[in-house]
Tab-separated table of C-alpha atoms in Angstrom:
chain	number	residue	atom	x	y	z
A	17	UNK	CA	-6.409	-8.244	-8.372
A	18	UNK	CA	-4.398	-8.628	-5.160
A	19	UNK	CA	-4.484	-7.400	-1.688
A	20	UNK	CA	-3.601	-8.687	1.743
A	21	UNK	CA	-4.026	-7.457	4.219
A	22	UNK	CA	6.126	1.517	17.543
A	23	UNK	CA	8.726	7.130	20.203
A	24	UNK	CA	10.371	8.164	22.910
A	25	UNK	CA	7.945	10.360	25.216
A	26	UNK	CA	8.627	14.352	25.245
A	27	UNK	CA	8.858	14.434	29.184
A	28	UNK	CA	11.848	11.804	28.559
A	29	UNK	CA	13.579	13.585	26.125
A	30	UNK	CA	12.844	16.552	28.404
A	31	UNK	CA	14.846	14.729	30.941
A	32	UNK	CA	17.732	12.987	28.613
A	33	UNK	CA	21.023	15.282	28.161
A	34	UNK	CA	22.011	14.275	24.677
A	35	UNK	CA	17.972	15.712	23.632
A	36	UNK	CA	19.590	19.095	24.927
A	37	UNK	CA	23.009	18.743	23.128
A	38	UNK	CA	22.425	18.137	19.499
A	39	UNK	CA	26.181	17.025	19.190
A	40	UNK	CA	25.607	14.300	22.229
A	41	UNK	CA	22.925	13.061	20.290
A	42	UNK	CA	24.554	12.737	16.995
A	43	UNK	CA	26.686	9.727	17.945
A	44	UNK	CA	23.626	7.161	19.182
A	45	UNK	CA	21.106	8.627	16.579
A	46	UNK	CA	23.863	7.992	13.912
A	47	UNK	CA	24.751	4.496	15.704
A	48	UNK	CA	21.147	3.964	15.226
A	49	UNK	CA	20.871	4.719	11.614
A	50	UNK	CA	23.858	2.806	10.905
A	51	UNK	CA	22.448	-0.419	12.698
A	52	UNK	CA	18.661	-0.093	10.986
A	53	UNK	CA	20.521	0.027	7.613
A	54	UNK	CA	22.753	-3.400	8.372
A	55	UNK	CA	19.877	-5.001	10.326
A	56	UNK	CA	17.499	-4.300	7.082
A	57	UNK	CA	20.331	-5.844	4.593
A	58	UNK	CA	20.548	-8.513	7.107
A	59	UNK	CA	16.694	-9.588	7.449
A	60	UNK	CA	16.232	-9.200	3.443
A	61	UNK	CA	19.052	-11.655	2.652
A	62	UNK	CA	17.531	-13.650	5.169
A	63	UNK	CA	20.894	-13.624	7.094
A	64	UNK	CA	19.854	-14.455	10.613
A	65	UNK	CA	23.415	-14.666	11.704
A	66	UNK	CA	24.305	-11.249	10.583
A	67	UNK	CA	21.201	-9.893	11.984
A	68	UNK	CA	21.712	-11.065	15.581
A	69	UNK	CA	25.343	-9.770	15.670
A	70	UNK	CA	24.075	-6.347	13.946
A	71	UNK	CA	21.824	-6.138	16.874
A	72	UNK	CA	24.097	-7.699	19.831
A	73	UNK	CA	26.893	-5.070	18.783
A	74	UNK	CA	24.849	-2.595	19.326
A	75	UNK	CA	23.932	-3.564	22.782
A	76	UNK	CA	27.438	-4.466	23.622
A	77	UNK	CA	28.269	-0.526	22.144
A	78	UNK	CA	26.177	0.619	25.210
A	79	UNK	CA	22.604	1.067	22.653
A	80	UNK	CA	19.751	0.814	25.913
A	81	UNK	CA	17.948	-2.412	24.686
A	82	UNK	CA	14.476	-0.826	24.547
A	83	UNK	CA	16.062	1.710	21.688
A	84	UNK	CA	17.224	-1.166	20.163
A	85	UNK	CA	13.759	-2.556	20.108
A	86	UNK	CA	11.860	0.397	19.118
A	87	UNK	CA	13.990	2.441	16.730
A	88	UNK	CA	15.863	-0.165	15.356
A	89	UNK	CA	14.070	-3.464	14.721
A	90	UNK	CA	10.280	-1.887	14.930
A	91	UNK	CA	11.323	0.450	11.720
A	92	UNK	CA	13.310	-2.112	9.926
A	93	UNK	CA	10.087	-4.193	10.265
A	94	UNK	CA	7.755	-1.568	8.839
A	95	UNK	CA	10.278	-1.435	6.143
A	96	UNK	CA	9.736	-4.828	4.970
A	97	UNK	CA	6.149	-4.314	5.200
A	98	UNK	CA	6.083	-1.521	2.612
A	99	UNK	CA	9.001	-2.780	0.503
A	100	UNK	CA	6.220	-5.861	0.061
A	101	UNK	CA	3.433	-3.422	-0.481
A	102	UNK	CA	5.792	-1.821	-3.333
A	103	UNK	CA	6.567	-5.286	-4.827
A	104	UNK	CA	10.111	-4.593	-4.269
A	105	UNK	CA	10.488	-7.901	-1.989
A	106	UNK	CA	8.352	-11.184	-2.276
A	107	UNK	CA	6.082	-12.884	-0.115
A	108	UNK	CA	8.543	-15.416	1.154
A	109	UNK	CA	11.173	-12.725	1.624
A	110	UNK	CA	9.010	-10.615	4.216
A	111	UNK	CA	7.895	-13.886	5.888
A	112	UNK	CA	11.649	-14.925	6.642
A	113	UNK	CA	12.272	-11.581	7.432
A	114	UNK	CA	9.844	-10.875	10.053
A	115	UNK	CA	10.936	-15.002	11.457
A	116	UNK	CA	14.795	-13.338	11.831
A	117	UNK	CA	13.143	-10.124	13.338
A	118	UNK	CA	10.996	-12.425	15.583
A	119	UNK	CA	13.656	-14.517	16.570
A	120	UNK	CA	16.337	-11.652	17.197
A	121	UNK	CA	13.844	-10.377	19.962
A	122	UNK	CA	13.704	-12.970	21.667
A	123	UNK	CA	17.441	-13.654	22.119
A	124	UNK	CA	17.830	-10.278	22.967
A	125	UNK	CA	15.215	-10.322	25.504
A	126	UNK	CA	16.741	-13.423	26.938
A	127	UNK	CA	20.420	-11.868	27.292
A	128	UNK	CA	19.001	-8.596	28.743
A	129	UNK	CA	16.863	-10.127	31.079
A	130	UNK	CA	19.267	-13.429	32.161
A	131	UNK	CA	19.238	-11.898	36.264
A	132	UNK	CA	15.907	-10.501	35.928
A	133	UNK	CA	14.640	-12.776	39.645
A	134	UNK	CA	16.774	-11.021	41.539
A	135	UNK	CA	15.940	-7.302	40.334
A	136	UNK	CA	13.451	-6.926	42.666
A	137	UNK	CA	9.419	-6.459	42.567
A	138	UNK	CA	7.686	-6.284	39.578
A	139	UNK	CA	5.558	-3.173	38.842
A	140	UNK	CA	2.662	-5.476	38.215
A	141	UNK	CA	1.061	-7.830	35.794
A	142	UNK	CA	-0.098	-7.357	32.717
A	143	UNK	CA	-1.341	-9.831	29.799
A	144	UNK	CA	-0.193	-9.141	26.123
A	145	UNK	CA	-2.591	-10.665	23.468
A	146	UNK	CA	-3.524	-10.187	19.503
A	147	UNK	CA	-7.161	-10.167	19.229
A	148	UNK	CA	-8.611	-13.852	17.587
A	149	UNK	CA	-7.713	-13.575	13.823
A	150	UNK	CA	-4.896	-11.249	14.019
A	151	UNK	CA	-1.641	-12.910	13.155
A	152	UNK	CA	0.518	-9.859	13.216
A	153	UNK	CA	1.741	-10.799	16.289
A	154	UNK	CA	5.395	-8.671	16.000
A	155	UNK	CA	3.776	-5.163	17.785
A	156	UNK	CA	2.495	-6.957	20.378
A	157	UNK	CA	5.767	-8.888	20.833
A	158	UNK	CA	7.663	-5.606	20.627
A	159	UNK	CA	5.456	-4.105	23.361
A	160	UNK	CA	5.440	-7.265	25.686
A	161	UNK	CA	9.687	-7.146	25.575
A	162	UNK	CA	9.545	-3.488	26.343
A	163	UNK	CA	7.099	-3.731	29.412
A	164	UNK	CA	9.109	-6.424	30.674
A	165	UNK	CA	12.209	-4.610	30.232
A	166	UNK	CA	10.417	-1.815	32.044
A	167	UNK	CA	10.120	-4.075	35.290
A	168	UNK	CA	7.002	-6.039	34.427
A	169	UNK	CA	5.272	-9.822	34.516
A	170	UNK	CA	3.870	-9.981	31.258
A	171	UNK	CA	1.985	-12.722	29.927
A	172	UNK	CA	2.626	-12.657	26.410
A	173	UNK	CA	-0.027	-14.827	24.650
A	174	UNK	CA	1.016	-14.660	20.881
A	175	UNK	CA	-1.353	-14.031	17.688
A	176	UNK	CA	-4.868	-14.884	17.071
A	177	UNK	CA	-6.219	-15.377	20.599
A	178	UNK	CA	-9.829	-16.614	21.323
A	179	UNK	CA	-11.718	-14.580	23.346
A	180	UNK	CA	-13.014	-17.813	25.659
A	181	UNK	CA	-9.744	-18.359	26.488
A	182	UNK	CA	-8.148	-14.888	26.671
A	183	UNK	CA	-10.621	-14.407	29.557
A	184	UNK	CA	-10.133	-17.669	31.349
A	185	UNK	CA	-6.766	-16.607	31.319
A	186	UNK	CA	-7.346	-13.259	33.143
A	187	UNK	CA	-9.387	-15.034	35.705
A	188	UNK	CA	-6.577	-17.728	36.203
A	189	UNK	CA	-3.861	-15.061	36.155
A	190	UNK	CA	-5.872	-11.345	37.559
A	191	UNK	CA	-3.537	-8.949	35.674
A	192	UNK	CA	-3.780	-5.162	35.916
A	193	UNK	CA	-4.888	-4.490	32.499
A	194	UNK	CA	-5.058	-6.465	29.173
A	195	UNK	CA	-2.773	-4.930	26.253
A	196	UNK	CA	-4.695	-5.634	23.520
A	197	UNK	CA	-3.252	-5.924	19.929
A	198	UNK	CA	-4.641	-5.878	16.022
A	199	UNK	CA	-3.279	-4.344	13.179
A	200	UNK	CA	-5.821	-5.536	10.995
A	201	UNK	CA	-9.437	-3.619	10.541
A	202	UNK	CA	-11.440	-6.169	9.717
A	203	UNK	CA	-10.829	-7.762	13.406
A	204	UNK	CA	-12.753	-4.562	14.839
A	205	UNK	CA	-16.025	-6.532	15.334
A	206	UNK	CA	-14.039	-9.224	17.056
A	207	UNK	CA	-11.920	-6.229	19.091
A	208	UNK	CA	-15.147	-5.107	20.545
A	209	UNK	CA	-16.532	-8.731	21.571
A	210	UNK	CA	-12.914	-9.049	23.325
A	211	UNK	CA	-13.024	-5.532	24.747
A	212	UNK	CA	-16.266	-5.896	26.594
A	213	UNK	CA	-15.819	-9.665	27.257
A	214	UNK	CA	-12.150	-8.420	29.468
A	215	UNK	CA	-14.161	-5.668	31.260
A	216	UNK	CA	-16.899	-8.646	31.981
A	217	UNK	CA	-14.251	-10.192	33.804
A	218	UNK	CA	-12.482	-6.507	35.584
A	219	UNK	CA	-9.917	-6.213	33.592
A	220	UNK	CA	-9.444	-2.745	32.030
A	221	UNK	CA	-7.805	-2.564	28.218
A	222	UNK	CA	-5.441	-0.637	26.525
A	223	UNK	CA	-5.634	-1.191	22.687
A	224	UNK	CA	-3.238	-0.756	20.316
A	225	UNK	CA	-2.361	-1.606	16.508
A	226	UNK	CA	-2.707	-0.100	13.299
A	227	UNK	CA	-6.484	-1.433	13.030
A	228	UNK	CA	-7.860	1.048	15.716
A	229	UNK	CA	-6.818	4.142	13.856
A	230	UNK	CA	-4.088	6.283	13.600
A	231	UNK	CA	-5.688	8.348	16.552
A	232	UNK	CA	-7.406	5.949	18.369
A	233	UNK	CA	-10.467	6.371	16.973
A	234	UNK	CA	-12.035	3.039	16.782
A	235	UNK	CA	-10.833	1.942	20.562
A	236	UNK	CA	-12.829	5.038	21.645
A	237	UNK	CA	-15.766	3.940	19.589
A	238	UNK	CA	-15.443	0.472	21.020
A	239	UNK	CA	-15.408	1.114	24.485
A	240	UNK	CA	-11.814	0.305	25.203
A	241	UNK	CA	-10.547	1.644	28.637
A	242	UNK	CA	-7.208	3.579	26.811
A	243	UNK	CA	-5.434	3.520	23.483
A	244	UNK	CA	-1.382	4.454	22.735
A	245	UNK	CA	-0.017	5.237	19.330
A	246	UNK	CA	3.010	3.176	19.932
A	247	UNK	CA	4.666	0.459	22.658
A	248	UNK	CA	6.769	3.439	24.895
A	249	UNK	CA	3.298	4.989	25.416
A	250	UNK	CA	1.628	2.385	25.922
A	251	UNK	CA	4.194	1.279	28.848
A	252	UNK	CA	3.488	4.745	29.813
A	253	UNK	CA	0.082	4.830	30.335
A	254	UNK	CA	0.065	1.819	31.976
A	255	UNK	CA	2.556	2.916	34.535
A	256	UNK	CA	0.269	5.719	34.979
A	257	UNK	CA	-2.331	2.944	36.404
A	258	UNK	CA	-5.631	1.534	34.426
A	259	UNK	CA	-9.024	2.819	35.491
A	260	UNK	CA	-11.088	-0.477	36.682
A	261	UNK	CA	-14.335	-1.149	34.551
A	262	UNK	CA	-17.295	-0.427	35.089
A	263	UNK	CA	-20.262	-2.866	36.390
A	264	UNK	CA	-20.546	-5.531	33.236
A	265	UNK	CA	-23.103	-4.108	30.348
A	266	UNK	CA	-25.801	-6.535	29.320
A	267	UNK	CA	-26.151	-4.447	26.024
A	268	UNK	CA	-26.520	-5.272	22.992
A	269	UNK	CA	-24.226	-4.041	20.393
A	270	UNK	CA	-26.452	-2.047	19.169
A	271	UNK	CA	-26.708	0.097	21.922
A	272	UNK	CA	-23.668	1.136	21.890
A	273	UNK	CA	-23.173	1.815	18.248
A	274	UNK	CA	-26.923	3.165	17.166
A	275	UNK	CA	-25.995	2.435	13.878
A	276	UNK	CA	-25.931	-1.048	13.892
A	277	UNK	CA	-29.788	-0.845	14.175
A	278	UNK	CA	-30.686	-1.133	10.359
A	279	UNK	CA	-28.633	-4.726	10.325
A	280	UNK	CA	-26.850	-3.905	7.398
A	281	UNK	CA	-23.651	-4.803	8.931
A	282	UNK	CA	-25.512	-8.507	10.091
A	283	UNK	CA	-26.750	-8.726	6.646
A	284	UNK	CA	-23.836	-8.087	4.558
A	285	UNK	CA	-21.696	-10.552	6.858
A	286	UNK	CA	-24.160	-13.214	6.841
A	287	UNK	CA	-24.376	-12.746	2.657
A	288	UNK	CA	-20.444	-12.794	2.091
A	289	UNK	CA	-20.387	-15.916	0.392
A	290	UNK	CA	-23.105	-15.516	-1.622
A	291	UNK	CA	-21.911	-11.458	-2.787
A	292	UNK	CA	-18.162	-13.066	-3.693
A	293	UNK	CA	-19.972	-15.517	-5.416
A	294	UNK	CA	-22.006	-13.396	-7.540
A	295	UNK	CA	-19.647	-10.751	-7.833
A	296	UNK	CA	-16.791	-13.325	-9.724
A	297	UNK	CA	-19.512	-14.396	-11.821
A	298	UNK	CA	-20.517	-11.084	-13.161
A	299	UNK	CA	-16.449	-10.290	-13.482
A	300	UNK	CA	-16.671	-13.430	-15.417
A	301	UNK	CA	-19.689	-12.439	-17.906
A	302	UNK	CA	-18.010	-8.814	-18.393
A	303	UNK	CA	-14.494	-10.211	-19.019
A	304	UNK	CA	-14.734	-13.100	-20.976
A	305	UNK	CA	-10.689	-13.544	-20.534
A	306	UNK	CA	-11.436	-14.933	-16.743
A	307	UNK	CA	-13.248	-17.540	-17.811
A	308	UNK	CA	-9.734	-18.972	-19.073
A	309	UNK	CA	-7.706	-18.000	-15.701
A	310	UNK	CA	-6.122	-20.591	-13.917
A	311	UNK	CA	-7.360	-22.346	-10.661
A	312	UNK	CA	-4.245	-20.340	-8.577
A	313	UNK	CA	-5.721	-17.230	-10.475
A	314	UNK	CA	-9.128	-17.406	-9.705
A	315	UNK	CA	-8.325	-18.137	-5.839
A	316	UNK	CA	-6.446	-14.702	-5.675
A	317	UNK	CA	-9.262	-12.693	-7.757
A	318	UNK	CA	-12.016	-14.883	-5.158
A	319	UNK	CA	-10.272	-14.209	-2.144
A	320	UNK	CA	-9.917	-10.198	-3.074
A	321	UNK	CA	-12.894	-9.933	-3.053
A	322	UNK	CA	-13.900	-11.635	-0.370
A	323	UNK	CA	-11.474	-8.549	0.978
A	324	UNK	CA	-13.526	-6.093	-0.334
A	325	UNK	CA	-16.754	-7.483	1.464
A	326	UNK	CA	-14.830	-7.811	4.749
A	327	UNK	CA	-14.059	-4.354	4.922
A	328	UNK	CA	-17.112	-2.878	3.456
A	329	UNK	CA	-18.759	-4.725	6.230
A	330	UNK	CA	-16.064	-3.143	9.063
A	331	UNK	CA	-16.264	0.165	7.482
A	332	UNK	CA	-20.121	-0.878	8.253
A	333	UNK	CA	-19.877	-1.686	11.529
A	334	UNK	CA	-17.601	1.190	12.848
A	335	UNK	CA	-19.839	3.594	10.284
A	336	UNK	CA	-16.572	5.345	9.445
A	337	UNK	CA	-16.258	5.660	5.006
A	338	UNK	CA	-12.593	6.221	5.829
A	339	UNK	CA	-11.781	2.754	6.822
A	340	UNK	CA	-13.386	1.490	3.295
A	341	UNK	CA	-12.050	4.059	0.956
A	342	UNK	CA	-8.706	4.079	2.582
A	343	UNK	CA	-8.281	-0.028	1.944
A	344	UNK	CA	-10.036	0.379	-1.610
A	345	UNK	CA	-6.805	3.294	-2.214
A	346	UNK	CA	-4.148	0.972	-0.631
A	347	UNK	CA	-5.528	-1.567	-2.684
A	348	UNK	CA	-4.921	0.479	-6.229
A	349	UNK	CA	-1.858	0.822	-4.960
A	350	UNK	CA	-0.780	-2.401	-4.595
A	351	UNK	CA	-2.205	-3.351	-7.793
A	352	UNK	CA	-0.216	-0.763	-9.537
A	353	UNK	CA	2.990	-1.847	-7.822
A	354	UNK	CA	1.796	-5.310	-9.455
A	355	UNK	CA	1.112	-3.700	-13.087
A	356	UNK	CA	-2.443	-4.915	-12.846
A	357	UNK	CA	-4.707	-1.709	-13.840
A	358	UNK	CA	-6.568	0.020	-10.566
A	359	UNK	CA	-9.859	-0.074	-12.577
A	360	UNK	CA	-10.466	-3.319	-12.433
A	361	UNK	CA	-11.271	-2.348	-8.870
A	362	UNK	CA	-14.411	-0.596	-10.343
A	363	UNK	CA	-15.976	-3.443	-11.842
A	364	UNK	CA	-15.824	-5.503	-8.439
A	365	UNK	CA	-17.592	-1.969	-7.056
A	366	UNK	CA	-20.516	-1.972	-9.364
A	367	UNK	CA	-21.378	-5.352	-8.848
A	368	UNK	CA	-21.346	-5.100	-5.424
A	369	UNK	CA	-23.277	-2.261	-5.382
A	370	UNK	CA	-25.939	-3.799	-7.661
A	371	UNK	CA	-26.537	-6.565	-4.998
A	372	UNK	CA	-26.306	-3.944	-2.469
A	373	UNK	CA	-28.606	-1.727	-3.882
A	374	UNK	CA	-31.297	-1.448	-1.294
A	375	UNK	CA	-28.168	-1.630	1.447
A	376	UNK	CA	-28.217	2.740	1.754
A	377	UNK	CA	-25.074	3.023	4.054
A	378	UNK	CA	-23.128	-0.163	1.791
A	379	UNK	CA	-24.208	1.970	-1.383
A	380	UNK	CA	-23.090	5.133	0.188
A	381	UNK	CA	-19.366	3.408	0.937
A	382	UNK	CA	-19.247	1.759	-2.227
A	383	UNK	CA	-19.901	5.126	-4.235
A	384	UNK	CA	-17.276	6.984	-2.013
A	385	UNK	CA	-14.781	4.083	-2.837
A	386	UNK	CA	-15.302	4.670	-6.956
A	387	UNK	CA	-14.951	8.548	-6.016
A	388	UNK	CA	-11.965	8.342	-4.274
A	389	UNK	CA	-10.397	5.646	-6.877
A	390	UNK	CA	-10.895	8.212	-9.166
A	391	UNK	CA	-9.051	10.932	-7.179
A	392	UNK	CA	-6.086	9.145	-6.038
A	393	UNK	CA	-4.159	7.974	-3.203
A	394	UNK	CA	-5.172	7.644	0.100
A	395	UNK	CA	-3.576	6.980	3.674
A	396	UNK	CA	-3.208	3.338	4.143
A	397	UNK	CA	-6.011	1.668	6.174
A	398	UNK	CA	-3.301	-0.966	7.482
A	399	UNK	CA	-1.169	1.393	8.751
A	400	UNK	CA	2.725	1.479	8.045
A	401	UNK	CA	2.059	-1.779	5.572
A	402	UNK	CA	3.973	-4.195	8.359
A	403	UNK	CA	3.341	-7.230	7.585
A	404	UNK	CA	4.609	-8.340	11.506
């Protein structure tokens, strides 16, 4: 097994002649296309040099930079993560390709914004930051060059940001709001912590990433203060101005999520260890044929299903099936893209639910996951697949 784990805004368009005149448009839309298609050739020859002139010509053809950004790089980068997903590109291939991607931002952010002192006030401050664990740190990078681009001081603070010292840095700093990034589910727990540690401090946050759900869902459930699909709304609704916090909550998670009550979520996160353990070994007894795998072998199989358990126990702690069957689909697909059959996911399942049996809401997901195994495809829990 294996698994591992941003739109223009209608009242723009609205206001943008060529969204009026389909022939006006054709020429930048098809200067657009034409760019995504040499920038992706570019990034998967790992071809830095070609990259950053794809991009510059484009800006020096009149392309506004934050198109550029956003419908040029941002979908050439969710193409390398689901060209990876389909096996079609290796590991090493989407990691220099999201370096060149990384890299061609930020020269393009530093030629755009060379005379940026003298452009006058700034429409505020506002910290950028992937929540602690998250290392897809592209979407927030994308979002950070846009806001600046849009006239403000952002403190961009990179991937995998402790919460101690995300918050030290809002009381150093007192931004507006906190844009907060993750675009991986099982960092939900850790969102929430962040969340209601910023407010703690009066800073109001906007969440973002694949991990809070294609509609927001999970920054809702977590308290955040606002949530955009994408990095232009997201500069939107900040411009629009943050609602303050309220007073800081002394509550326990559990009071906000009821759920969390039966400790089911405590209990299968405190067991981890011991359910990977004892799920391998029952894989082992039930396929001889493991016994005999190779250390590099038995890493991958122990560390997907240390997957399975980290999930199970998000899905758990947002109560939301969804999140766990959706990631036990995406999974079957990646396996299939590997030609490793999809049910030797069920195995892992039944074992997991054996240990789990007296666990009613982890037996509940982990019969749903069989079920929907069994009827196919589902949307993936990690969003468009970028890697970032």
């Amino acid at each position: 097994m294996t698994a591992r784990p941003d739109h223009v805004p209608a009242a723009e368009l609205a206001e943008d002649p060529a969204a009026a005149d389909p022939a006006a448009a054709a020429g930048p839309r098809a200067a657009r296309e034409e760019a995504r298609e040499e920038l992706w050739e570019a990034v998967r020859e790992g071809d830095e040099h070609a990259a950053s002139e794809t991009v510059f010509a484009a800006l020096d053809a009149g392309a506004d930079p934050e198109e550029v950004l956003l419908d040029v790089i941002a979908p050439v980068q969710r193409k390398v993560g689901t060209e990876w997903a389909a096996d079609r590109i290796t590991v090493a291939q989407e990691h220099a390709a999201t370096a060149i991607n990384d890299r061609i931002i930020a020269a393009l952010a530093h030629r755009v914004r060379g005379g940026r002192s003298g452009a006058g006030a700034w429409a505020g401050r506002v910290t950028v930051a992937c929540v602690d664990g998250e290392w897809h740190a592209l979407p927030a990078r994308l979002l950070a060059e846009v806001l600046s681009l849009r006239g403000w001081q952002v403190d961009f603070l990179g991937a995998q940001v402790p919460t101690p010292h995300l918050v030290a840095h809002l009381h150093r700093t007192g931004p507006c709001a906190v844009a907060l990034s993750s675009s991986i589910p099982t960092r939900l727990p850790t969102a929430h912590a962040t969340i209601t540690a910023c407010q703690a401090a009066g800073v109001p946050v906007l969440a973002g990433g694949a991990a809070f759900g294609p509609d927001g869902r999970y920054a809702r459930l977590l308290g955040a203060d606002a949530w955009a699909p994408d990095a232009s709304a997201a500069a939107d609704r900040l411009s629009e101005g943050m609602p303050l916090p309220g007073p800081p909550s002394a509550h326990h998670p559990a009071e906000d999520l009821p759920h969390l009550a039966d400790q089911e979520y405590t209990m299968v996160t405190r067991t981890a260890p011991q359910l990977v353990r004892e799920t391998l070994t029952g894989l082992e007894e039930r396929f001889p044929a493991m016994r005999d795998y190779t250390e590099r072998q038995r890493l991958h199989t122990t560390e997907d299903i240390a997957h399975i358990v980290d999930f199970l126990a998000t899905a758990l702690y947002v109560d939301d099936e969804e999140l766990f069957t959706g990631f036990m689909t995406w999974t079957a697909e990646i396996l299939a893209a590997r030609r490793v059959p999809a049910r030797s996911l069920h195995p892992a399942l039944d074992l997991l639910a054996g240990q789990l049996k007296d666990f009613p809401r982890a037996a509940r997901l982990l019969d749903r996951a069989r079920q929907a195994l069994d009827a196919g495809p589902a949307p993936n829990p990690m969003g468009t697949g970028e890697p970032g």
